[in-house]
Coordinates of C-alpha atoms in Angstrom, one line a residue:
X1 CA 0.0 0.0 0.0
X2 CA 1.3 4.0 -0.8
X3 CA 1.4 6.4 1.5
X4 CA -2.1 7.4 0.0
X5 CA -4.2 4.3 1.0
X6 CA -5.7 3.5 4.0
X7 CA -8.0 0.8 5.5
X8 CA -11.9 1.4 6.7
X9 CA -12.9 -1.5 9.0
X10 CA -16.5 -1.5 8.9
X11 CA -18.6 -3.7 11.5
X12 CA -21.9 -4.6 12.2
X13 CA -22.5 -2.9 15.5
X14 CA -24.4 -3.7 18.9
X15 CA -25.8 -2.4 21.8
X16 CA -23.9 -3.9 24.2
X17 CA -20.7 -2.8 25.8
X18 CA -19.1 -5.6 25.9
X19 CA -19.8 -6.3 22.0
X20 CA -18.6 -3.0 21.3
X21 CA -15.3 -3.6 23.0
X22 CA -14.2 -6.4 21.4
X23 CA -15.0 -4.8 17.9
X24 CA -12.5 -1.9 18.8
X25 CA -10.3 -4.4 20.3
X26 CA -9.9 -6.3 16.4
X27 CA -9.8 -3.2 15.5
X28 CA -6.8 -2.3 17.5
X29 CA -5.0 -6.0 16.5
X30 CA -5.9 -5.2 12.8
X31 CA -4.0 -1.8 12.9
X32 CA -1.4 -2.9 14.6
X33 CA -0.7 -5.6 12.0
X34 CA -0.9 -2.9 8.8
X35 CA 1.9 -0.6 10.8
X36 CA 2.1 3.1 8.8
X37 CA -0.8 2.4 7.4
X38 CA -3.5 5.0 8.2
X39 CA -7.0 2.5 9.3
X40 CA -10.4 4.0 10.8
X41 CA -13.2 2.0 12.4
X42 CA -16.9 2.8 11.4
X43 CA -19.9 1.0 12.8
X44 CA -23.4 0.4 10.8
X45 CA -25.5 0.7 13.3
X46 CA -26.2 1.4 17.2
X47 CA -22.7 3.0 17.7
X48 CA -20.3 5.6 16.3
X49 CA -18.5 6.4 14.5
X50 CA -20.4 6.4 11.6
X51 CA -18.9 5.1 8.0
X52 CA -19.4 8.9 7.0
X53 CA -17.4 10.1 10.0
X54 CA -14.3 7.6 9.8
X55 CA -14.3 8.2 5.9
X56 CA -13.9 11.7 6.5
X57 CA -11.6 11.1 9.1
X58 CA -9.3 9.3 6.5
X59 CA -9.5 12.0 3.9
X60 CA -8.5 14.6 6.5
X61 CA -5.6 12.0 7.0
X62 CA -4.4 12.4 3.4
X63 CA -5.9 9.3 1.9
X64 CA -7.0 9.1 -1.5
X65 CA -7.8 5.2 -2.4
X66 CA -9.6 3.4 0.6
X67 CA -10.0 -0.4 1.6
X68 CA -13.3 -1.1 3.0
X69 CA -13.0 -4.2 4.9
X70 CA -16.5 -5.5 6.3
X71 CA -16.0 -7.3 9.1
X72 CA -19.1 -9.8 8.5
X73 CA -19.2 -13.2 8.0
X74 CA -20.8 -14.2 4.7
X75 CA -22.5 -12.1 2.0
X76 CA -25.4 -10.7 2.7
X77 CA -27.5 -7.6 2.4
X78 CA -25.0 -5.7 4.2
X79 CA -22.2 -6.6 2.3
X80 CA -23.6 -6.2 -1.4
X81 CA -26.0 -3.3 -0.7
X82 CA -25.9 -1.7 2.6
X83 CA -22.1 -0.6 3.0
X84 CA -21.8 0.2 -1.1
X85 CA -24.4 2.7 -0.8
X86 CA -22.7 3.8 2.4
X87 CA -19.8 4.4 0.4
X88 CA -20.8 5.6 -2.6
X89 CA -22.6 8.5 -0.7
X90 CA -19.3 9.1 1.0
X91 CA -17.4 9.2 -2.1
X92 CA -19.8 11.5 -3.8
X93 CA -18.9 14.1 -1.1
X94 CA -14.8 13.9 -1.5
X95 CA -14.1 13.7 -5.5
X96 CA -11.1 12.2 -6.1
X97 CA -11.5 9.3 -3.3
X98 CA -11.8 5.6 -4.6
X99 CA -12.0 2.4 -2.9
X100 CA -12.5 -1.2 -3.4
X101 CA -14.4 -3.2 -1.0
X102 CA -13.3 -6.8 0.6
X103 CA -15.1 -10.2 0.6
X104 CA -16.6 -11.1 4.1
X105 CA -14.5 -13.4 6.1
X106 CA -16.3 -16.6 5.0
X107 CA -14.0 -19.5 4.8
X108 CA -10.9 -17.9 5.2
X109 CA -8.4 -20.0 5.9
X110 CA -7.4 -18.3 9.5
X111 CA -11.6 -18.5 10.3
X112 CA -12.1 -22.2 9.7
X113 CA -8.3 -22.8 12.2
X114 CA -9.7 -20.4 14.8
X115 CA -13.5 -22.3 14.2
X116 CA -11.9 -25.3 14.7
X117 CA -9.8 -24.5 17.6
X118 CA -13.1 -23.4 19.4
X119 CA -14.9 -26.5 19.1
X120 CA -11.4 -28.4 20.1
X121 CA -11.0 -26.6 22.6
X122 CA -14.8 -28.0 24.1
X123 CA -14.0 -32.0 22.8
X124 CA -11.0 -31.5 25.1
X125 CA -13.5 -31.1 28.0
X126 CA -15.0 -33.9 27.4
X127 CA -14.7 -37.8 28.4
X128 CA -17.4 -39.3 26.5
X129 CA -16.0 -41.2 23.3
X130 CA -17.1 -39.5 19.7
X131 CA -19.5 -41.4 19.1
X132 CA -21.7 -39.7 21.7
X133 CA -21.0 -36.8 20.9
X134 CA -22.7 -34.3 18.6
X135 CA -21.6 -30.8 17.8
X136 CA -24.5 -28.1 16.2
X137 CA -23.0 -25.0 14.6
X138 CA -25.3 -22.0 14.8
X139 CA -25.3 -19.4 12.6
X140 CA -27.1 -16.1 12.5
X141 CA -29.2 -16.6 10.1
X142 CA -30.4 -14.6 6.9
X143 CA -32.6 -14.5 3.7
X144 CA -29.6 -14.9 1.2
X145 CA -29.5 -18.4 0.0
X146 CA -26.1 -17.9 -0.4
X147 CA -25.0 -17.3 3.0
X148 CA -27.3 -19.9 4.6
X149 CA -25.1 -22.5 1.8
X150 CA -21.8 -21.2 3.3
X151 CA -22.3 -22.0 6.8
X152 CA -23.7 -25.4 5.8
X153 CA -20.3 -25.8 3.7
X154 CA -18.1 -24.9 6.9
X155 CA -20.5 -27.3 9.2
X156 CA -19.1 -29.7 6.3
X157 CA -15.5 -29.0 6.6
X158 CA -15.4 -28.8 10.7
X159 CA -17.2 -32.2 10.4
X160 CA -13.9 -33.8 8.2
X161 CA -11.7 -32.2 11.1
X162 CA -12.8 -33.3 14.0
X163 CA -14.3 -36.9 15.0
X164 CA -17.4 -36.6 16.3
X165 CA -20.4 -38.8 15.5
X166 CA -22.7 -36.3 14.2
X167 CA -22.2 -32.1 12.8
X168 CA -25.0 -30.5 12.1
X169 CA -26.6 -27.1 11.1
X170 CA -29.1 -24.6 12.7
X171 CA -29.5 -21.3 12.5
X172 CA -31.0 -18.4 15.3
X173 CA -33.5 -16.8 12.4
X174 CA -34.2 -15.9 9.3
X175 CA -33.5 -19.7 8.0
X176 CA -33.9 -23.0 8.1
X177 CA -33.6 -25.4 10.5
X178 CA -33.8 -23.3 13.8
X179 CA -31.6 -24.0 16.3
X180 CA -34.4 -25.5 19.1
X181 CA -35.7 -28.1 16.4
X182 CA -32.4 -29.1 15.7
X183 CA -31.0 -29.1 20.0
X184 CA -34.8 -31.5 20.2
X185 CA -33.9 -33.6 17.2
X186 CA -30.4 -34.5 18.2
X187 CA -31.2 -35.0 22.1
X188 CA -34.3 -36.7 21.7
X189 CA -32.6 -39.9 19.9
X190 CA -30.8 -40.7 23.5
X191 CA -27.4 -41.7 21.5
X192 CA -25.6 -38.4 22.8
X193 CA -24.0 -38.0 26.3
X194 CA -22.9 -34.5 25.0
X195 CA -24.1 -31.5 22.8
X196 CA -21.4 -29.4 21.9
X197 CA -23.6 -26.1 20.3
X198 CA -21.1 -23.8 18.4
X199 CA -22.1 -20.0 17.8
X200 CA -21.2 -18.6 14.4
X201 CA -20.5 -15.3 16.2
X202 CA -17.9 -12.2 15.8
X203 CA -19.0 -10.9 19.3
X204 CA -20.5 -10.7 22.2
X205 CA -24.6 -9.3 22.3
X206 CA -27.9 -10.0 22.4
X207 CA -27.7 -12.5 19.8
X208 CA -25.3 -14.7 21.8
X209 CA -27.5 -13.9 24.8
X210 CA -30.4 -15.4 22.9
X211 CA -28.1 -18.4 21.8
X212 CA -27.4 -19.1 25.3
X213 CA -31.2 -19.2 26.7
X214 CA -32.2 -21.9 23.6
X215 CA -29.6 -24.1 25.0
X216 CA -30.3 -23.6 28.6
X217 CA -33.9 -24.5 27.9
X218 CA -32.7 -27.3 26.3
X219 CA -30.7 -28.4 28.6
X220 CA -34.1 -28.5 30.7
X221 CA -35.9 -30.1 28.2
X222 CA -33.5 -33.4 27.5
X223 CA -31.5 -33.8 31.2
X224 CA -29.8 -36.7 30.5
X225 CA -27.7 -34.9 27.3
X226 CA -25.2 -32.3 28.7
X227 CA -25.0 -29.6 26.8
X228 CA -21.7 -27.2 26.3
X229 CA -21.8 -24.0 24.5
X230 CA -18.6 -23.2 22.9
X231 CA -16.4 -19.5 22.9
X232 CA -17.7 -17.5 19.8
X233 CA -15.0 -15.8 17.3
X234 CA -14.0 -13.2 19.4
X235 CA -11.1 -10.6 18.5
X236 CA -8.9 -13.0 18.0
X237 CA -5.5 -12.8 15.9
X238 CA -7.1 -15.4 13.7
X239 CA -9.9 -12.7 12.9
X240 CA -7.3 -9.9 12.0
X241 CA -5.2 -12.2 10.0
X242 CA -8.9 -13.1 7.5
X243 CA -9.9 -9.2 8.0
X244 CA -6.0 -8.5 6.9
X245 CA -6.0 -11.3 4.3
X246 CA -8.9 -10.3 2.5
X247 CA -7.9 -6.9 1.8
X248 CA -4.4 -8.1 0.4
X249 CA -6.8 -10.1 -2.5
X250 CA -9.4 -7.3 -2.9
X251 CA -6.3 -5.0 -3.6
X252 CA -4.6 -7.8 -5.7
X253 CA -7.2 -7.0 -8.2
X254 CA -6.5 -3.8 -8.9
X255 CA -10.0 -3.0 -9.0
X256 CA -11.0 0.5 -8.1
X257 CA -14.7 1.9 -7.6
X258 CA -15.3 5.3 -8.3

């Protein structure tokens, strides 16, 4: 990167603190792995700043050609219409600015270690032998067919690393099959001592609060299964690495919007 490009981290947002922390906290790890290189923070929602604000902030700081990283984890609306029209209203109001945007994290190749080192690190706590025990990965959930296909394709790949008897699917909302059918589904057959439930999550919030109360209810509804929710994503150096990974490839390209 010149002296003329800098980075715009762009998350999701959240209402809670402790959320919000650990989004500046990746943010923190991500700048100090692109050192010299001038990086702002911007939130969607709930929070500041704004995109508007840190993409100001960044022409004030001399840059002229931007990476927009989105810190989300598959394709969705957010990604292909939400932050464009963010920055294409941004860009309209310093002519002479571009940028190219990132892919989501996905299945980048640091996401899929640190997603497997989560649900390790759970199977470690546990004496049962793998064939009583099950493992659910939860993701968000969304409309895009697209995204609801790439967390079925990592359930797939954690499945081939680790040896457990059964990997499944389930999402929170917004798709198909929701996470308390699938916790009754795969307690109710008696052939699991353990439930090891995996959220698809950057952070901490009201989502993974949610999460938590579907498998405590669980737990109540099938007591002879013991269920163990695993650590979410986190901002962990695996995160900065995709985050810092995916804008080497977007700026590979050579691609510029304008």
């Amino acid at each position: 990167m010149d002296a003329h490009t800098g980075v715009l981290l762009v998350g999701h947002g959240t209402r809670d603190p402790n959320g919000t922390r650990q989004f500046f906290e990746l943010s923190d790890r991500l700048s100090d792995s692109l050192p010299g290189i001038p990086m702002e923070a911007a939130l969607l929602e709930f929070q500041q700043p704004t995109i508007p604000e840190a993409w100001d902030s960044l022409h004030r700081r001399g840059v002229r050609h931007v990476h927009v990283a989105p810190l989300l984890l598959f394709a969705a609306g957010h990604a292909k219409q939400d932050i464009p029209d963010e920055i294409g209203s941004c860009q309209e109001s310093t002519p002479g600015m571009t940028f190219d945007q990132s892919r989501p994290l996905s299945r980048h190749a640091a996401i899929l270690e640190l997603v497997e080192s989560r649900v390790r690190e759970s199977l470690t706590q546990i004496p049962s032998p793998p064939e009583r025990i099950a493992i659910v990965m939860v993701g968000r959930g969304n409309r895009d067919p697209c995204a609801q296909a790439d967390m079925r394709v990592m359930t797939e790949i954690i499945r081939k690393r680790v040896s457990v008897e059964t990997t499944t699917t389930a999402f929170y909302a917004m798709a198909q099959p929701a996470l308390p059918g699938v916790l009754a589904s795969v307690a109710s057959t008696e052939r699991y001592d353990q439930i090891i439930v995996y959220p698809h999550l950057l952070f901490e919030g009201r989502l993974l609060e949610a999460i938590k109360r579907q498998v405590s209810e669980a737990a109540e509804q099938f007591p002879w299964t013991q269920f163990r929710l695993a650590e979410h994503l986190g901002p962990d150096r695996l995160v900065a690495l995709a985050i810092r990974g995916r804008i080497e490839q977007a700026s590979a390209t050579g691609v510029e919007c304008r």
